[in-house]
Coordinates of C-alpha atoms and ligand atoms in Angstrom, one line a residue:
M702 CA 0.0 0.2 -0.2
P703 CA 1.7 3.6 -1.0
R704 CA 2.1 5.9 1.7
A705 CA -1.0 8.4 2.3
G706 CA -0.6 12.0 1.7
T707 CA -1.4 14.9 0.0
G708 CA 1.9 14.5 -2.4
L709 CA 3.0 12.6 -5.0
T710 CA 4.8 10.0 -3.7
R711 CA 7.8 8.4 -6.8
E712 CA 7.0 5.0 -6.0
S713 CA 2.2 5.6 -6.7
I714 CA 3.2 5.3 -10.3
R715 CA 5.0 2.8 -12.8
I716 CA 4.1 3.0 -15.9
D717 CA 5.2 -0.1 -18.4
S718 CA 5.4 0.6 -22.4
H719 CA 5.1 -2.2 -24.8
L720 CA 4.7 -0.3 -27.5
D721 CA 8.0 0.5 -28.2
G722 CA 8.2 0.8 -32.2
S723 CA 5.8 -2.5 -32.6
G724 CA 3.1 0.9 -32.6
S725 CA 4.3 2.2 -35.8
R726 CA 4.7 -1.4 -36.9
S727 CA 1.8 -2.8 -36.3
L728 CA 0.1 0.7 -38.6
A729 CA 2.9 -0.6 -41.0
E730 CA 0.9 -4.1 -41.6
D731 CA -2.6 -3.1 -40.8
V732 CA -1.4 -0.5 -43.9
L733 CA -0.4 -3.3 -46.5
D734 CA -3.1 -5.6 -45.3
G735 CA -6.0 -3.0 -45.0
L736 CA -5.7 -0.7 -47.8
T737 CA -4.8 -3.3 -50.6
R738 CA -8.4 -5.3 -49.7
P739 CA -11.0 -5.0 -52.2
F740 CA -12.7 -3.1 -49.6
K741 CA -10.7 -1.0 -48.1
E742 CA -10.1 -0.8 -44.0
L743 CA -8.0 -0.3 -40.9
P744 CA -9.1 -0.9 -37.6
P745 CA -9.6 2.1 -35.1
K746 CA -6.6 1.9 -33.3
H747 CA -5.1 4.1 -35.4
F748 CA -7.1 7.4 -34.9
Y749 CA -5.4 8.0 -31.4
D750 CA -2.7 9.9 -31.9
S751 CA -2.5 13.0 -29.1
H752 CA -4.4 14.5 -31.5
G753 CA -6.8 12.0 -31.8
A754 CA -7.1 11.4 -28.5
E755 CA -7.9 15.5 -28.0
L756 CA -10.4 15.4 -30.3
F757 CA -11.6 12.1 -29.2
D758 CA -11.5 14.5 -26.0
R759 CA -14.1 17.3 -27.8
I760 CA -16.6 14.6 -29.3
C761 CA -18.1 13.5 -26.0
E762 CA -18.6 17.1 -25.6
L763 CA -20.8 17.6 -28.0
P764 CA -24.6 18.2 -27.9
E765 CA -25.2 15.5 -30.8
Y766 CA -23.2 12.7 -28.9
Y767 CA -25.5 11.4 -26.2
Q768 CA -22.7 8.6 -25.1
T769 CA -20.4 10.1 -22.7
R770 CA -23.4 12.2 -20.4
A771 CA -25.3 8.9 -20.5
E772 CA -22.6 6.7 -19.1
R773 CA -21.7 9.0 -17.1
E774 CA -25.4 9.0 -15.4
I775 CA -26.1 5.5 -14.9
L776 CA -22.3 5.9 -13.3
E777 CA -23.4 8.9 -10.6
Q778 CA -26.6 6.9 -10.3
R779 CA -24.6 3.6 -9.2
A780 CA -21.7 3.5 -8.7
E781 CA -21.6 3.8 -4.7
E782 CA -23.9 0.3 -5.7
I783 CA -20.9 -1.2 -7.9
A784 CA -18.6 -0.8 -5.4
E785 CA -20.4 -2.1 -2.7
L786 CA -21.0 -5.3 -4.4
T787 CA -17.8 -5.4 -6.3
G788 CA -15.7 -4.5 -3.1
A789 CA -12.9 -3.9 -5.8
S790 CA -8.6 -2.8 -4.1
E791 CA -8.3 -2.0 -8.1
L792 CA -9.5 -0.7 -11.1
V793 CA -7.8 -1.7 -14.3
E794 CA -9.8 0.2 -17.6
L795 CA -9.3 -1.0 -20.9
G796 CA -8.5 2.6 -23.6
S797 CA -9.1 4.3 -20.4
G798 CA -8.7 8.1 -22.2
T799 CA -7.8 10.5 -20.2
A800 CA -10.4 8.6 -17.5
A801 CA -13.1 11.2 -17.1
K802 CA -15.7 9.7 -16.5
T803 CA -13.6 7.3 -13.8
R804 CA -13.6 9.1 -11.5
V805 CA -16.6 8.7 -10.1
L806 CA -15.8 5.6 -10.2
L807 CA -13.0 5.5 -8.5
D808 CA -14.6 8.1 -6.1
A809 CA -16.8 5.6 -5.2
L810 CA -14.1 3.4 -4.4
S811 CA -12.2 5.4 -2.3
S812 CA -15.6 6.9 -0.6
A813 CA -16.0 2.9 0.6
G814 CA -12.7 2.8 1.9
T815 CA -11.6 -0.4 -0.6
L816 CA -9.8 1.7 -3.3
E817 CA -5.6 0.8 -3.4
R818 CA -4.9 0.7 -6.9
Y819 CA -6.1 2.3 -10.5
I820 CA -4.3 0.1 -13.6
P821 CA -5.1 2.4 -16.7
L822 CA -4.1 0.4 -20.2
D823 CA -4.4 2.8 -23.7
V824 CA -2.0 3.0 -26.7
T825 CA -2.3 6.6 -26.8
E826 CA 2.0 7.2 -24.1
S827 CA 0.4 10.9 -23.1
M828 CA -2.7 10.2 -22.1
V829 CA -1.8 7.4 -19.7
R830 CA 1.3 9.4 -18.7
S831 CA -0.6 12.2 -17.8
S832 CA -3.4 10.5 -15.6
A833 CA -1.8 9.3 -13.8
R834 CA 0.0 12.4 -12.9
A835 CA -3.3 13.6 -12.2
L836 CA -4.8 10.5 -10.2
V837 CA -2.2 10.4 -7.4
E838 CA -2.3 14.1 -6.5
E839 CA -6.7 13.1 -7.1
Y840 CA -6.9 10.4 -4.4
P841 CA -3.7 10.5 -1.8
G842 CA -2.3 7.0 -1.7
L843 CA -3.5 5.5 -4.5
S844 CA -0.9 3.6 -6.6
V845 CA -1.0 3.7 -10.3
H846 CA 0.7 1.9 -13.5
G847 CA 0.3 2.6 -16.3
V848 CA 0.3 0.0 -19.0
I849 CA 1.1 1.8 -22.5
G850 CA -0.4 -0.8 -24.9
D851 CA -2.6 -2.5 -27.1
F852 CA -5.6 -4.2 -25.4
E853 CA -5.3 -7.0 -28.3
R854 CA -2.0 -7.8 -28.1
H855 CA -0.9 -6.4 -25.1
L856 CA -3.7 -8.0 -22.3
E857 CA -1.0 -10.4 -20.1
H858 CA 1.0 -7.3 -19.5
I859 CA -1.8 -5.8 -16.8
P860 CA -0.4 -7.3 -14.1
P861 CA -1.8 -10.0 -11.4
A862 CA -4.4 -8.8 -9.0
L863 CA -3.6 -7.8 -5.6
G864 CA -7.1 -7.8 -4.4
P865 CA -10.4 -8.1 -5.6
R866 CA -10.3 -6.3 -9.3
V867 CA -12.6 -3.8 -11.6
V868 CA -11.6 -4.7 -15.5
A869 CA -14.1 -1.3 -16.6
F870 CA -14.3 -1.3 -20.7
L871 CA -16.4 1.8 -21.0
G872 CA -16.9 4.1 -23.5
G873 CA -18.4 1.8 -26.0
T874 CA -15.1 0.4 -27.1
I875 CA -16.4 -3.3 -27.1
G876 CA -19.3 -1.8 -30.3
N877 CA -15.8 -1.5 -32.4
F878 CA -14.9 -5.0 -32.0
P879 CA -16.9 -7.2 -35.1
P880 CA -18.9 -9.9 -33.4
G881 CA -15.9 -12.7 -34.4
S882 CA -13.2 -10.7 -32.5
R883 CA -15.7 -9.1 -29.6
R884 CA -15.9 -12.5 -28.1
R885 CA -12.0 -12.9 -28.4
M886 CA -11.9 -9.5 -26.8
L887 CA -14.3 -10.8 -23.9
R888 CA -12.5 -14.6 -24.2
G889 CA -9.3 -12.3 -23.2
I890 CA -10.1 -9.4 -21.1
A891 CA -12.7 -12.9 -18.8
R892 CA -8.7 -14.3 -18.4
L893 CA -7.7 -11.2 -16.5
L894 CA -10.7 -11.5 -13.6
G895 CA -10.9 -14.5 -11.4
A896 CA -14.4 -16.1 -9.5
E897 CA -14.2 -12.4 -7.0
D898 CA -13.1 -9.6 -10.1
H899 CA -16.3 -8.0 -11.8
L900 CA -15.8 -6.8 -15.7
L901 CA -18.2 -3.3 -16.1
L902 CA -18.5 -3.1 -19.8
G903 CA -20.1 -0.1 -21.3
T904 CA -22.1 -0.9 -24.7
D905 CA -24.4 1.6 -27.2
L906 CA -27.8 0.5 -27.3
V907 CA -30.2 0.3 -30.9
K908 CA -31.9 3.3 -30.8
D909 CA -33.2 5.3 -33.8
P910 CA -30.8 5.3 -36.6
R911 CA -31.7 8.8 -36.8
V912 CA -30.1 9.7 -33.2
L913 CA -26.7 7.0 -33.7
E914 CA -26.1 9.0 -37.1
A915 CA -26.5 12.5 -36.1
A916 CA -24.6 11.1 -33.5
Y917 CA -21.3 10.9 -35.8
N918 CA -22.5 13.4 -38.0
D919 CA -22.2 16.6 -35.8
A920 CA -22.7 20.2 -37.3
E921 CA -18.8 21.6 -36.7
G922 CA -17.5 18.6 -37.8
V923 CA -15.5 16.8 -34.9
T924 CA -16.1 14.0 -35.9
A925 CA -15.0 14.5 -39.5
E926 CA -11.7 15.6 -38.6
F927 CA -11.0 12.7 -35.8
N928 CA -12.3 10.7 -38.9
R929 CA -9.4 11.7 -41.0
N930 CA -7.0 12.4 -38.7
V931 CA -6.5 8.4 -39.9
L932 CA -4.7 9.9 -42.8
R933 CA -2.3 12.6 -40.7
V934 CA -1.1 9.4 -38.7
I935 CA -0.7 7.7 -41.6
N936 CA 1.1 10.3 -43.8
R937 CA 3.6 11.6 -40.3
E938 CA 4.7 7.5 -39.4
L939 CA 4.9 5.7 -43.0
D940 CA 5.8 9.1 -45.1
A941 CA 3.0 8.9 -47.2
D942 CA 1.3 12.4 -49.0
F943 CA -3.0 11.6 -48.6
D944 CA -4.6 15.1 -48.2
P945 CA -6.9 14.7 -46.0
A946 CA -9.0 17.0 -48.1
D947 CA -10.0 14.6 -50.7
F948 CA -12.1 12.6 -48.6
E949 CA -15.1 12.8 -47.2
H950 CA -16.6 11.5 -43.9
V951 CA -18.8 9.0 -44.3
A952 CA -20.9 7.7 -41.7
I953 CA -24.1 5.6 -41.4
F954 CA -26.6 3.1 -39.8
D955 CA -26.3 -0.5 -40.8
E956 CA -29.6 -2.2 -40.1
H957 CA -29.1 -5.6 -40.3
H958 CA -25.4 -5.4 -38.9
E959 CA -27.0 -2.6 -36.1
W960 CA -23.5 -1.1 -36.7
I961 CA -22.8 2.6 -37.1
E962 CA -20.3 2.8 -39.7
M963 CA -17.7 4.9 -40.9
R964 CA -15.7 5.2 -43.5
L965 CA -13.7 7.5 -45.6
R966 CA -15.3 8.1 -48.9
A967 CA -12.8 9.3 -51.7
R968 CA -14.3 13.1 -53.4
R969 CA -11.9 12.0 -56.8
G970 CA -9.5 9.7 -58.7
L971 CA -6.5 9.4 -56.8
V972 CA -3.6 7.7 -56.1
A973 CA -1.5 8.3 -52.7
T974 CA 2.9 7.3 -52.5
I975 CA 3.3 6.0 -49.1
A976 CA 6.9 6.2 -48.9
A977 CA 8.2 3.6 -45.8
L978 CA 6.1 0.9 -47.2
E979 CA 7.6 1.5 -50.6
M980 CA 3.4 1.1 -52.3
D981 CA 1.2 3.0 -54.2
V982 CA -3.1 3.1 -52.7
R983 CA -4.8 3.9 -55.7
F984 CA -9.0 5.4 -54.9
D985 CA -11.4 5.6 -57.7
A986 CA -13.6 8.7 -57.6
G987 CA -15.8 8.0 -55.0
E988 CA -14.5 4.8 -53.5
E989 CA -14.7 3.8 -50.5
L990 CA -12.0 3.2 -46.5
R991 CA -14.1 1.9 -44.2
T992 CA -12.5 3.2 -40.6
E993 CA -14.4 2.5 -37.4
I994 CA -17.6 -0.3 -36.7
S995 CA -19.6 0.4 -33.4
A996 CA -22.0 -1.8 -32.7
K997 CA -24.9 -1.6 -30.6
F998 CA -26.6 -3.5 -28.5
T999 CA -29.6 -4.9 -27.1
R1000 CA -29.8 -7.6 -24.2
E1001 CA -29.7 -10.1 -25.4
R1002 CA -27.3 -9.5 -27.7
L1003 CA -24.7 -9.0 -25.5
Q1004 CA -25.9 -12.3 -22.7
G1005 CA -25.1 -14.1 -26.0
D1006 CA -21.1 -12.8 -26.1
L1007 CA -20.8 -12.5 -22.7
A1008 CA -21.5 -16.2 -22.2
A1009 CA -19.2 -17.5 -24.9
A1010 CA -17.1 -15.3 -23.1
G1011 CA -17.5 -17.3 -19.2
L1012 CA -19.3 -14.2 -18.6
E1013 CA -22.4 -14.5 -16.6
L1014 CA -24.5 -11.0 -15.8
V1015 CA -24.7 -9.4 -12.9
R1016 CA -26.9 -6.1 -13.8
W1017 CA -28.0 -4.7 -16.1
L1018 CA -28.1 -0.9 -15.6
T1019 CA -29.3 2.1 -17.7
D1020 CA -30.0 5.5 -17.9
A1021 CA -33.3 7.2 -17.6
E1022 CA -33.6 7.0 -21.2
Q1023 CA -32.2 3.9 -21.8
R1024 CA -29.7 5.1 -24.5
F1025 CA -26.3 3.3 -23.0
A1026 CA -26.1 -0.1 -21.1
L1027 CA -23.2 -0.7 -18.1
T1028 CA -23.1 -3.9 -17.3
L1029 CA -21.6 -5.5 -15.1
A1030 CA -20.2 -9.6 -14.5
R1031 CA -18.3 -11.4 -13.1
P1032 CA -17.3 -15.2 -14.1
S1033 CA -20.1 -17.8 -14.2
S1034 CA -20.1 -20.0 -11.6
Ligands
SAM2375 C1 -13.6 5.5 -27.8 S1 -13.1 6.1 -26.6 C2 -13.2 5.7 -25.0 C3 -11.8 6.5 -24.0 C4 -12.3 6.7 -22.5 N1 -12.8 5.2 -21.9 C5 -13.9 7.1 -22.7 O1 -15.0 6.1 -21.7 O2 -14.7 8.1 -23.2 C6 -11.3 4.5 -27.3 C7 -9.8 4.7 -26.0 O3 -9.4 3.6 -26.3 C8 -7.6 3.4 -26.5 N2 -7.9 2.4 -28.1 C9 -7.9 1.9 -29.2 N3 -8.1 1.0 -29.4 C10 -7.0 0.4 -28.6 C11 -5.4 -0.8 -28.4 N4 -5.8 -1.6 -29.4 N5 -5.6 -0.8 -27.8 C12 -5.5 0.1 -26.5 N6 -5.7 1.4 -26.4 C13 -6.5 1.8 -27.8 C14 -8.5 5.2 -27.1 O4 -6.8 5.7 -27.5 C15 -8.9 5.7 -26.7 O5 -8.2 6.1 -25.2

């Protein structure tokens, strides 16, 4: 247990990085693979350099993007109950970002007197470092073990539990996985849980497509900039010459799959050079690159996914308007 007090103790922060160069290697592999397919596609994790992370923060404040407010509302109403049910001494958070909403949970665990350690894992190094510094100041006695890494590849680097643990995966990020990899991801998370531990999972819910599409087509164009940011990342990291202005932001609800798709649509025929990969990529006018899916859930779908990962539902918590759900789950007995 770290020393309690008002100041920052050096021992209370430890940060491990597992990206060291492998971040750009994984970008190179994803670009090589994804931009040479008949239907071009990239995984969403490459949006999040520090500029992308800032844009995501602005998205969370947008009037159209209800998810963050709805999830916060649930946390504010139910964090105490979650703290009581879990008795958690540590909180692991996957895709932790700025850990803005996390404070509501940390407050509840701290008031319950059980909180000892916070373990954020994110690909964005600056976010892990700055949230660790801020949180040890805000929660005297808290130790933070940050993990800079990819939650698809580095879950085994999360340190073993020291006491009852909650693994939080908030913000609807699980919706970015297509169904097969979603279950694989949930099985990976289940391996982090002992019999007394819990998963706290945030998922956006199926609703009127107009509300869903508006959330990804904001009037200010912040989501469009966030979407185009992946091209800036490729330009910088792989010495490419995409002009982001050549691509239009597209976000549509696929009613069959019940997910939002974000795409970048070429406004004209073009050829971009990616020098680091010694390749040219051709886009026809109107051709699209899929950059993100964001699946929307029902309780039944989520329960099926949890069961496939060996997890059972403990609580299904929603906001007053039933827009978003927070699910507390544990290893099946
Ligand atoms: C949709 S944001 C959610 C942020 C925050 N948890 C929230 O609820 O507001 C996704 C977060 O996951 C991180 N992320 C995306 N893909 C990742 C990956 N493969 N591995 C680790 N972190 C990832 C991003 O950097 C970002 O902070």
